[in-house]
């Protein structure tokens, strides 16, 4: 699903520039969104099985400016986010699929990420003491079983969301929403901004969004070979 998902195929330019088909207000919106995008904070979903939760997390990531989402596939439940919940948000994201956590971990570690898994266990760090100034990936587990033993053995640490009421935990989509919001707010407060794309990456993403924002793009752009 890299680059927006299977149903959002890439298109090549023919004789038109995509910005010609967008109002200035739409281009300004896209430019503003791109300026807030981050690739230094990301989310990993470990073997989710509920399509509503899949979609809800993607929608939270997109709305908070998280550009990448990494998915460990559940062999018993294909990653097919509920479209009515997602509302098309996945087309704006880079959704990367992996067969195993080891593959995902290797990819993120090669880029300098620290990985922390959501788990209620002895020694887990409070979400509110985590720092988000470096490259950080938060891992959220299966709705029934949580993160796998492979995840727990391969992450740099675990964290939990402190509860103030009688409930001991949150639904995966609610937990992810709380944690993502916390991370982005922390970056805004301590770094002055949450966006961190390089000029080159920002320009490439801007051009991609310009094309995706054109409703009749399939008639204007041919499919890439």
PDB file of C-alpha atoms in Angstrom:
ATOM      1  CA  UNK A   1       0.000   0.000   0.000  1.00  0.00           C
ATOM      2  CA  UNK A   2       3.031   2.258  -0.242  1.00  0.00           C
ATOM      3  CA  UNK A   3       2.211   5.630  -1.737  1.00  0.00           C
ATOM      4  CA  UNK A   4      -1.444   5.765  -0.779  1.00  0.00           C
ATOM      5  CA  UNK A   5      -2.784   2.272  -1.176  1.00  0.00           C
ATOM      6  CA  UNK A   6      -3.577  -0.153  -3.948  1.00  0.00           C
ATOM      7  CA  UNK A   7      -6.567   1.734  -5.255  1.00  0.00           C
ATOM      8  CA  UNK A   8      -4.644   5.019  -5.496  1.00  0.00           C
ATOM      9  CA  UNK A   9      -2.397   4.239  -8.442  1.00  0.00           C
ATOM     10  CA  UNK A  10       0.366   6.622  -9.493  1.00  0.00           C
ATOM     11  CA  UNK A  11      -0.022   8.651 -12.629  1.00  0.00           C
ATOM     12  CA  UNK A  12       2.431  10.277 -14.970  1.00  0.00           C
ATOM     13  CA  UNK A  13       2.079  13.800 -16.258  1.00  0.00           C
ATOM     14  CA  UNK A  14       1.178  14.210 -19.891  1.00  0.00           C
ATOM     15  CA  UNK A  15       0.960  17.748 -21.208  1.00  0.00           C
ATOM     16  CA  UNK A  16      -0.592  19.392 -18.153  1.00  0.00           C
ATOM     17  CA  UNK A  17       0.711  20.500 -14.794  1.00  0.00           C
ATOM     18  CA  UNK A  18      -1.591  19.306 -11.977  1.00  0.00           C
ATOM     19  CA  UNK A  19      -1.551  22.686 -10.225  1.00  0.00           C
ATOM     20  CA  UNK A  20      -3.388  24.123 -13.244  1.00  0.00           C
ATOM     21  CA  UNK A  21      -6.472  22.222 -12.118  1.00  0.00           C
ATOM     22  CA  UNK A  22      -6.403  23.379  -8.486  1.00  0.00           C
ATOM     23  CA  UNK A  23      -7.715  26.571  -6.982  1.00  0.00           C
ATOM     24  CA  UNK A  24      -5.175  28.670  -5.077  1.00  0.00           C
ATOM     25  CA  UNK A  25      -6.986  27.973  -1.808  1.00  0.00           C
ATOM     26  CA  UNK A  26      -6.594  24.218  -2.407  1.00  0.00           C
ATOM     27  CA  UNK A  27      -2.889  24.554  -3.198  1.00  0.00           C
ATOM     28  CA  UNK A  28      -2.403  26.653  -0.070  1.00  0.00           C
ATOM     29  CA  UNK A  29      -4.119  23.935   1.965  1.00  0.00           C
ATOM     30  CA  UNK A  30      -1.827  21.272   0.503  1.00  0.00           C
ATOM     31  CA  UNK A  31       1.267  23.394   1.123  1.00  0.00           C
ATOM     32  CA  UNK A  32       0.213  23.911   4.731  1.00  0.00           C
ATOM     33  CA  UNK A  33      -0.413  20.182   5.236  1.00  0.00           C
ATOM     34  CA  UNK A  34       2.986  19.286   3.795  1.00  0.00           C
ATOM     35  CA  UNK A  35       4.709  21.771   6.106  1.00  0.00           C
ATOM     36  CA  UNK A  36       3.319  19.865   9.112  1.00  0.00           C
ATOM     37  CA  UNK A  37       4.201  16.365   7.877  1.00  0.00           C
ATOM     38  CA  UNK A  38       6.654  14.262   9.885  1.00  0.00           C
ATOM     39  CA  UNK A  39       8.634  11.156   8.998  1.00  0.00           C
ATOM     40  CA  UNK A  40      10.617  11.208  12.251  1.00  0.00           C
ATOM     41  CA  UNK A  41       7.628  10.040  14.253  1.00  0.00           C
ATOM     42  CA  UNK A  42       5.721   7.002  13.049  1.00  0.00           C
ATOM     43  CA  UNK A  43       3.314   4.271  14.109  1.00  0.00           C
ATOM     44  CA  UNK A  44       3.589   0.490  13.804  1.00  0.00           C
ATOM     45  CA  UNK A  45       0.462  -1.684  13.969  1.00  0.00           C
ATOM     46  CA  UNK A  46       1.104  -5.292  14.972  1.00  0.00           C
ATOM     47  CA  UNK A  47      -1.387  -7.801  13.532  1.00  0.00           C
ATOM     48  CA  UNK A  48      -4.619  -5.834  13.954  1.00  0.00           C
ATOM     49  CA  UNK A  49      -7.782  -7.718  13.051  1.00  0.00           C
ATOM     50  CA  UNK A  50     -10.587  -5.154  13.207  1.00  0.00           C
ATOM     51  CA  UNK A  51     -11.109  -3.099  10.040  1.00  0.00           C
ATOM     52  CA  UNK A  52     -12.648  -0.209  12.012  1.00  0.00           C
ATOM     53  CA  UNK A  53      -9.575   0.051  14.239  1.00  0.00           C
ATOM     54  CA  UNK A  54      -7.275  -0.117  11.211  1.00  0.00           C
ATOM     55  CA  UNK A  55      -9.116   2.766   9.581  1.00  0.00           C
ATOM     56  CA  UNK A  56      -9.394   4.826  12.762  1.00  0.00           C
ATOM     57  CA  UNK A  57      -5.647   4.718  13.381  1.00  0.00           C
ATOM     58  CA  UNK A  58      -4.880   5.686   9.778  1.00  0.00           C
ATOM     59  CA  UNK A  59      -7.288   8.602  10.030  1.00  0.00           C
ATOM     60  CA  UNK A  60      -5.675   9.790  13.264  1.00  0.00           C
ATOM     61  CA  UNK A  61      -2.206   9.561  11.732  1.00  0.00           C
ATOM     62  CA  UNK A  62      -3.214  11.540   8.664  1.00  0.00           C
ATOM     63  CA  UNK A  63      -5.022  14.201  10.652  1.00  0.00           C
ATOM     64  CA  UNK A  64      -2.027  14.656  12.999  1.00  0.00           C
ATOM     65  CA  UNK A  65       0.540  14.881  10.192  1.00  0.00           C
ATOM     66  CA  UNK A  66       2.142  11.439  10.552  1.00  0.00           C
ATOM     67  CA  UNK A  67       3.134  10.530   6.996  1.00  0.00           C
ATOM     68  CA  UNK A  68       4.153   6.888   7.419  1.00  0.00           C
ATOM     69  CA  UNK A  69       2.314   3.958   8.984  1.00  0.00           C
ATOM     70  CA  UNK A  70       3.958   0.530   9.223  1.00  0.00           C
ATOM     71  CA  UNK A  71       1.789  -2.575   9.258  1.00  0.00           C
ATOM     72  CA  UNK A  72       2.650  -6.084  10.463  1.00  0.00           C
ATOM     73  CA  UNK A  73       0.155  -8.228   8.569  1.00  0.00           C
ATOM     74  CA  UNK A  74      -2.149 -10.527  10.496  1.00  0.00           C
ATOM     75  CA  UNK A  75      -2.304 -13.763   8.435  1.00  0.00           C
ATOM     76  CA  UNK A  76      -5.827 -14.344   9.732  1.00  0.00           C
ATOM     77  CA  UNK A  77      -7.132 -10.838   8.992  1.00  0.00           C
ATOM     78  CA  UNK A  78      -5.985  -8.976   5.847  1.00  0.00           C
ATOM     79  CA  UNK A  79      -5.213  -5.294   6.303  1.00  0.00           C
ATOM     80  CA  UNK A  80      -8.335  -3.783   4.746  1.00  0.00           C
ATOM     81  CA  UNK A  81      -9.310  -0.607   6.644  1.00  0.00           C
ATOM     82  CA  UNK A  82     -13.021   0.157   6.720  1.00  0.00           C
ATOM     83  CA  UNK A  83     -13.546   2.711   3.950  1.00  0.00           C
ATOM     84  CA  UNK A  84     -16.445   4.460   5.692  1.00  0.00           C
ATOM     85  CA  UNK A  85     -14.231   5.138   8.702  1.00  0.00           C
ATOM     86  CA  UNK A  86     -11.069   5.949   6.739  1.00  0.00           C
ATOM     87  CA  UNK A  87     -12.903   8.432   4.487  1.00  0.00           C
ATOM     88  CA  UNK A  88     -10.113   8.173   1.894  1.00  0.00           C
ATOM     89  CA  UNK A  89      -7.389   9.319   4.292  1.00  0.00           C
ATOM     90  CA  UNK A  90      -5.097   6.445   3.270  1.00  0.00           C
ATOM     91  CA  UNK A  91      -4.439   8.006  -0.122  1.00  0.00           C
ATOM     92  CA  UNK A  92      -2.436  10.751   1.592  1.00  0.00           C
ATOM     93  CA  UNK A  93      -0.284   8.310   3.589  1.00  0.00           C
ATOM     94  CA  UNK A  94       2.672   6.024   2.988  1.00  0.00           C
ATOM     95  CA  UNK A  95       1.367   2.699   4.286  1.00  0.00           C
ATOM     96  CA  UNK A  96       4.086   0.034   4.381  1.00  0.00           C
ATOM     97  CA  UNK A  97       3.250  -3.655   4.847  1.00  0.00           C
ATOM     98  CA  UNK A  98       5.491  -6.350   6.346  1.00  0.00           C
ATOM     99  CA  UNK A  99       5.067 -10.080   6.835  1.00  0.00           C
ATOM    100  CA  UNK A 100       7.016 -10.047  10.103  1.00  0.00           C
ATOM    101  CA  UNK A 101       7.992  -7.614  12.812  1.00  0.00           C
ATOM    102  CA  UNK A 102      11.642  -8.477  12.153  1.00  0.00           C
ATOM    103  CA  UNK A 103      11.355  -6.988   8.651  1.00  0.00           C
ATOM    104  CA  UNK A 104       9.712  -3.847   9.980  1.00  0.00           C
ATOM    105  CA  UNK A 105      12.257  -3.493  12.779  1.00  0.00           C
ATOM    106  CA  UNK A 106      15.176  -3.872  10.383  1.00  0.00           C
ATOM    107  CA  UNK A 107      13.764  -1.175   8.103  1.00  0.00           C
ATOM    108  CA  UNK A 108      13.146   1.318  10.903  1.00  0.00           C
ATOM    109  CA  UNK A 109      16.417   0.602  12.702  1.00  0.00           C
ATOM    110  CA  UNK A 110      18.347   1.174   9.463  1.00  0.00           C
ATOM    111  CA  UNK A 111      16.852   4.682   9.449  1.00  0.00           C
ATOM    112  CA  UNK A 112      17.800   5.385  13.064  1.00  0.00           C
ATOM    113  CA  UNK A 113      14.450   4.866  14.802  1.00  0.00           C
ATOM    114  CA  UNK A 114      13.894   3.896  18.419  1.00  0.00           C
ATOM    115  CA  UNK A 115      10.934   1.558  18.870  1.00  0.00           C
ATOM    116  CA  UNK A 116       8.649   1.551  21.920  1.00  0.00           C
ATOM    117  CA  UNK A 117       5.747  -0.876  22.275  1.00  0.00           C
ATOM    118  CA  UNK A 118       2.488  -0.198  24.085  1.00  0.00           C
ATOM    119  CA  UNK A 119       2.325  -2.785  26.873  1.00  0.00           C
ATOM    120  CA  UNK A 120       1.104  -2.773  30.460  1.00  0.00           C
ATOM    121  CA  UNK A 121       3.956  -4.536  32.227  1.00  0.00           C
ATOM    122  CA  UNK A 122       6.503  -4.001  34.946  1.00  0.00           C
ATOM    123  CA  UNK A 123       9.155  -1.505  33.916  1.00  0.00           C
ATOM    124  CA  UNK A 124       7.033   0.166  31.228  1.00  0.00           C
ATOM    125  CA  UNK A 125       7.556   3.916  30.857  1.00  0.00           C
ATOM    126  CA  UNK A 126       4.717   6.383  31.186  1.00  0.00           C
ATOM    127  CA  UNK A 127       3.706   7.928  27.868  1.00  0.00           C
ATOM    128  CA  UNK A 128       4.080  11.327  29.531  1.00  0.00           C
ATOM    129  CA  UNK A 129       7.814  10.862  30.184  1.00  0.00           C
ATOM    130  CA  UNK A 130       8.719   9.819  26.635  1.00  0.00           C
ATOM    131  CA  UNK A 131      10.664  12.285  24.496  1.00  0.00           C
ATOM    132  CA  UNK A 132       9.898  12.740  20.814  1.00  0.00           C
ATOM    133  CA  UNK A 133      12.835  14.830  19.639  1.00  0.00           C
ATOM    134  CA  UNK A 134      14.539  11.882  17.931  1.00  0.00           C
ATOM    135  CA  UNK A 135      13.241   9.341  15.454  1.00  0.00           C
ATOM    136  CA  UNK A 136      10.555   7.424  17.332  1.00  0.00           C
ATOM    137  CA  UNK A 137       8.173   4.613  16.374  1.00  0.00           C
ATOM    138  CA  UNK A 138       5.329   3.588  18.686  1.00  0.00           C
ATOM    139  CA  UNK A 139       4.089   0.008  18.287  1.00  0.00           C
ATOM    140  CA  UNK A 140       0.476  -0.932  19.018  1.00  0.00           C
ATOM    141  CA  UNK A 141      -0.652  -4.545  19.224  1.00  0.00           C
ATOM    142  CA  UNK A 142      -3.522  -6.827  18.408  1.00  0.00           C
ATOM    143  CA  UNK A 143      -6.906  -6.002  19.934  1.00  0.00           C
ATOM    144  CA  UNK A 144      -7.069  -9.218  21.981  1.00  0.00           C
ATOM    145  CA  UNK A 145      -3.468 -10.280  22.540  1.00  0.00           C
ATOM    146  CA  UNK A 146      -1.538  -7.018  22.447  1.00  0.00           C
ATOM    147  CA  UNK A 147       1.921  -6.877  20.888  1.00  0.00           C
ATOM    148  CA  UNK A 148       3.618 -10.197  20.182  1.00  0.00           C
ATOM    149  CA  UNK A 149       6.518 -11.692  22.103  1.00  0.00           C
ATOM    150  CA  UNK A 150       8.706 -10.994  19.070  1.00  0.00           C
ATOM    151  CA  UNK A 151       7.846  -7.323  19.367  1.00  0.00           C
ATOM    152  CA  UNK A 152       8.570  -7.226  23.095  1.00  0.00           C
ATOM    153  CA  UNK A 153      11.927  -8.903  22.492  1.00  0.00           C
ATOM    154  CA  UNK A 154      12.884  -6.524  19.706  1.00  0.00           C
ATOM    155  CA  UNK A 155      11.864  -3.057  20.876  1.00  0.00           C
ATOM    156  CA  UNK A 156      13.973  -0.558  22.809  1.00  0.00           C
ATOM    157  CA  UNK A 157      11.367  -0.284  25.554  1.00  0.00           C
ATOM    158  CA  UNK A 158       7.701  -0.396  26.465  1.00  0.00           C
ATOM    159  CA  UNK A 159       5.289   2.319  27.524  1.00  0.00           C
ATOM    160  CA  UNK A 160       1.786   2.654  28.858  1.00  0.00           C
ATOM    161  CA  UNK A 161      -0.917   5.317  29.030  1.00  0.00           C
ATOM    162  CA  UNK A 162      -1.626   6.168  32.702  1.00  0.00           C
ATOM    163  CA  UNK A 163      -5.284   5.636  33.551  1.00  0.00           C
ATOM    164  CA  UNK A 164      -7.169   7.939  35.938  1.00  0.00           C
ATOM    165  CA  UNK A 165     -10.357   5.897  36.138  1.00  0.00           C
ATOM    166  CA  UNK A 166     -11.356   2.276  36.814  1.00  0.00           C
ATOM    167  CA  UNK A 167     -10.561   1.115  33.265  1.00  0.00           C
ATOM    168  CA  UNK A 168      -7.079  -0.384  32.975  1.00  0.00           C
ATOM    169  CA  UNK A 169      -6.587   0.171  29.265  1.00  0.00           C
ATOM    170  CA  UNK A 170      -7.959   1.778  26.111  1.00  0.00           C
ATOM    171  CA  UNK A 171      -9.178   0.340  22.832  1.00  0.00           C
ATOM    172  CA  UNK A 172      -6.327   0.215  20.290  1.00  0.00           C
ATOM    173  CA  UNK A 173      -7.691   3.074  18.193  1.00  0.00           C
ATOM    174  CA  UNK A 174      -8.312   5.243  21.267  1.00  0.00           C
ATOM    175  CA  UNK A 175      -4.866   4.453  22.682  1.00  0.00           C
ATOM    176  CA  UNK A 176      -3.194   5.260  19.376  1.00  0.00           C
ATOM    177  CA  UNK A 177      -5.121   8.532  19.118  1.00  0.00           C
ATOM    178  CA  UNK A 178      -4.044   9.579  22.622  1.00  0.00           C
ATOM    179  CA  UNK A 179      -0.410   8.676  22.007  1.00  0.00           C
ATOM    180  CA  UNK A 180      -0.154  10.263  18.570  1.00  0.00           C
ATOM    181  CA  UNK A 181      -1.755  13.459  19.816  1.00  0.00           C
ATOM    182  CA  UNK A 182       0.676  13.512  22.749  1.00  0.00           C
ATOM    183  CA  UNK A 183       3.689  12.987  20.481  1.00  0.00           C
ATOM    184  CA  UNK A 184       2.728  15.730  18.037  1.00  0.00           C
ATOM    185  CA  UNK A 185       1.899  18.162  20.852  1.00  0.00           C
ATOM    186  CA  UNK A 186       5.280  17.387  22.467  1.00  0.00           C
ATOM    187  CA  UNK A 187       7.090  18.118  19.201  1.00  0.00           C
ATOM    188  CA  UNK A 188       5.183  21.374  18.716  1.00  0.00           C
ATOM    189  CA  UNK A 189       5.964  22.470  22.269  1.00  0.00           C
ATOM    190  CA  UNK A 190       9.617  21.422  22.462  1.00  0.00           C
ATOM    191  CA  UNK A 191      10.767  21.683  18.841  1.00  0.00           C
ATOM    192  CA  UNK A 192       8.617  24.592  17.736  1.00  0.00           C
ATOM    193  CA  UNK A 193       7.039  22.512  14.981  1.00  0.00           C
ATOM    194  CA  UNK A 194       6.064  18.946  14.220  1.00  0.00           C
ATOM    195  CA  UNK A 195       6.942  18.985  10.505  1.00  0.00           C
ATOM    196  CA  UNK A 196      10.414  17.777   9.558  1.00  0.00           C
ATOM    197  CA  UNK A 197      10.512  16.963   5.833  1.00  0.00           C
ATOM    198  CA  UNK A 198      13.584  17.905   3.838  1.00  0.00           C
ATOM    199  CA  UNK A 199      12.966  20.467   1.064  1.00  0.00           C
ATOM    200  CA  UNK A 200      13.301  17.708  -1.529  1.00  0.00           C
ATOM    201  CA  UNK A 201      10.916  15.359   0.248  1.00  0.00           C
ATOM    202  CA  UNK A 202       8.429  18.165   0.854  1.00  0.00           C
ATOM    203  CA  UNK A 203       8.438  19.101  -2.832  1.00  0.00           C
ATOM    204  CA  UNK A 204       7.950  15.496  -3.948  1.00  0.00           C
ATOM    205  CA  UNK A 205       5.080  15.040  -1.497  1.00  0.00           C
ATOM    206  CA  UNK A 206       3.534  18.352  -2.550  1.00  0.00           C
ATOM    207  CA  UNK A 207       3.559  17.296  -6.203  1.00  0.00           C
ATOM    208  CA  UNK A 208       2.012  13.935  -5.298  1.00  0.00           C
ATOM    209  CA  UNK A 209      -0.731  15.617  -3.281  1.00  0.00           C
ATOM    210  CA  UNK A 210      -1.463  18.018  -6.128  1.00  0.00           C
ATOM    211  CA  UNK A 211      -2.214  15.044  -8.377  1.00  0.00           C
ATOM    212  CA  UNK A 212      -4.252  13.212  -5.726  1.00  0.00           C
ATOM    213  CA  UNK A 213      -6.309  16.350  -5.100  1.00  0.00           C
ATOM    214  CA  UNK A 214      -7.603  16.386  -8.691  1.00  0.00           C
ATOM    215  CA  UNK A 215     -10.890  14.508  -8.740  1.00  0.00           C
ATOM    216  CA  UNK A 216     -10.675  13.724 -12.454  1.00  0.00           C
ATOM    217  CA  UNK A 217      -6.993  12.722 -12.354  1.00  0.00           C
ATOM    218  CA  UNK A 218      -7.642   9.358 -14.046  1.00  0.00           C
ATOM    219  CA  UNK A 219      -8.827  11.185 -17.152  1.00  0.00           C
ATOM    220  CA  UNK A 220      -5.917  13.626 -17.134  1.00  0.00           C
ATOM    221  CA  UNK A 221      -3.000  11.386 -16.274  1.00  0.00           C
ATOM    222  CA  UNK A 222      -2.113   8.012 -17.701  1.00  0.00           C
ATOM    223  CA  UNK A 223      -1.084   5.130 -15.502  1.00  0.00           C
ATOM    224  CA  UNK A 224       2.601   4.781 -14.812  1.00  0.00           C
ATOM    225  CA  UNK A 225       4.116   1.659 -16.448  1.00  0.00           C
TER     226      UNK A 225
END
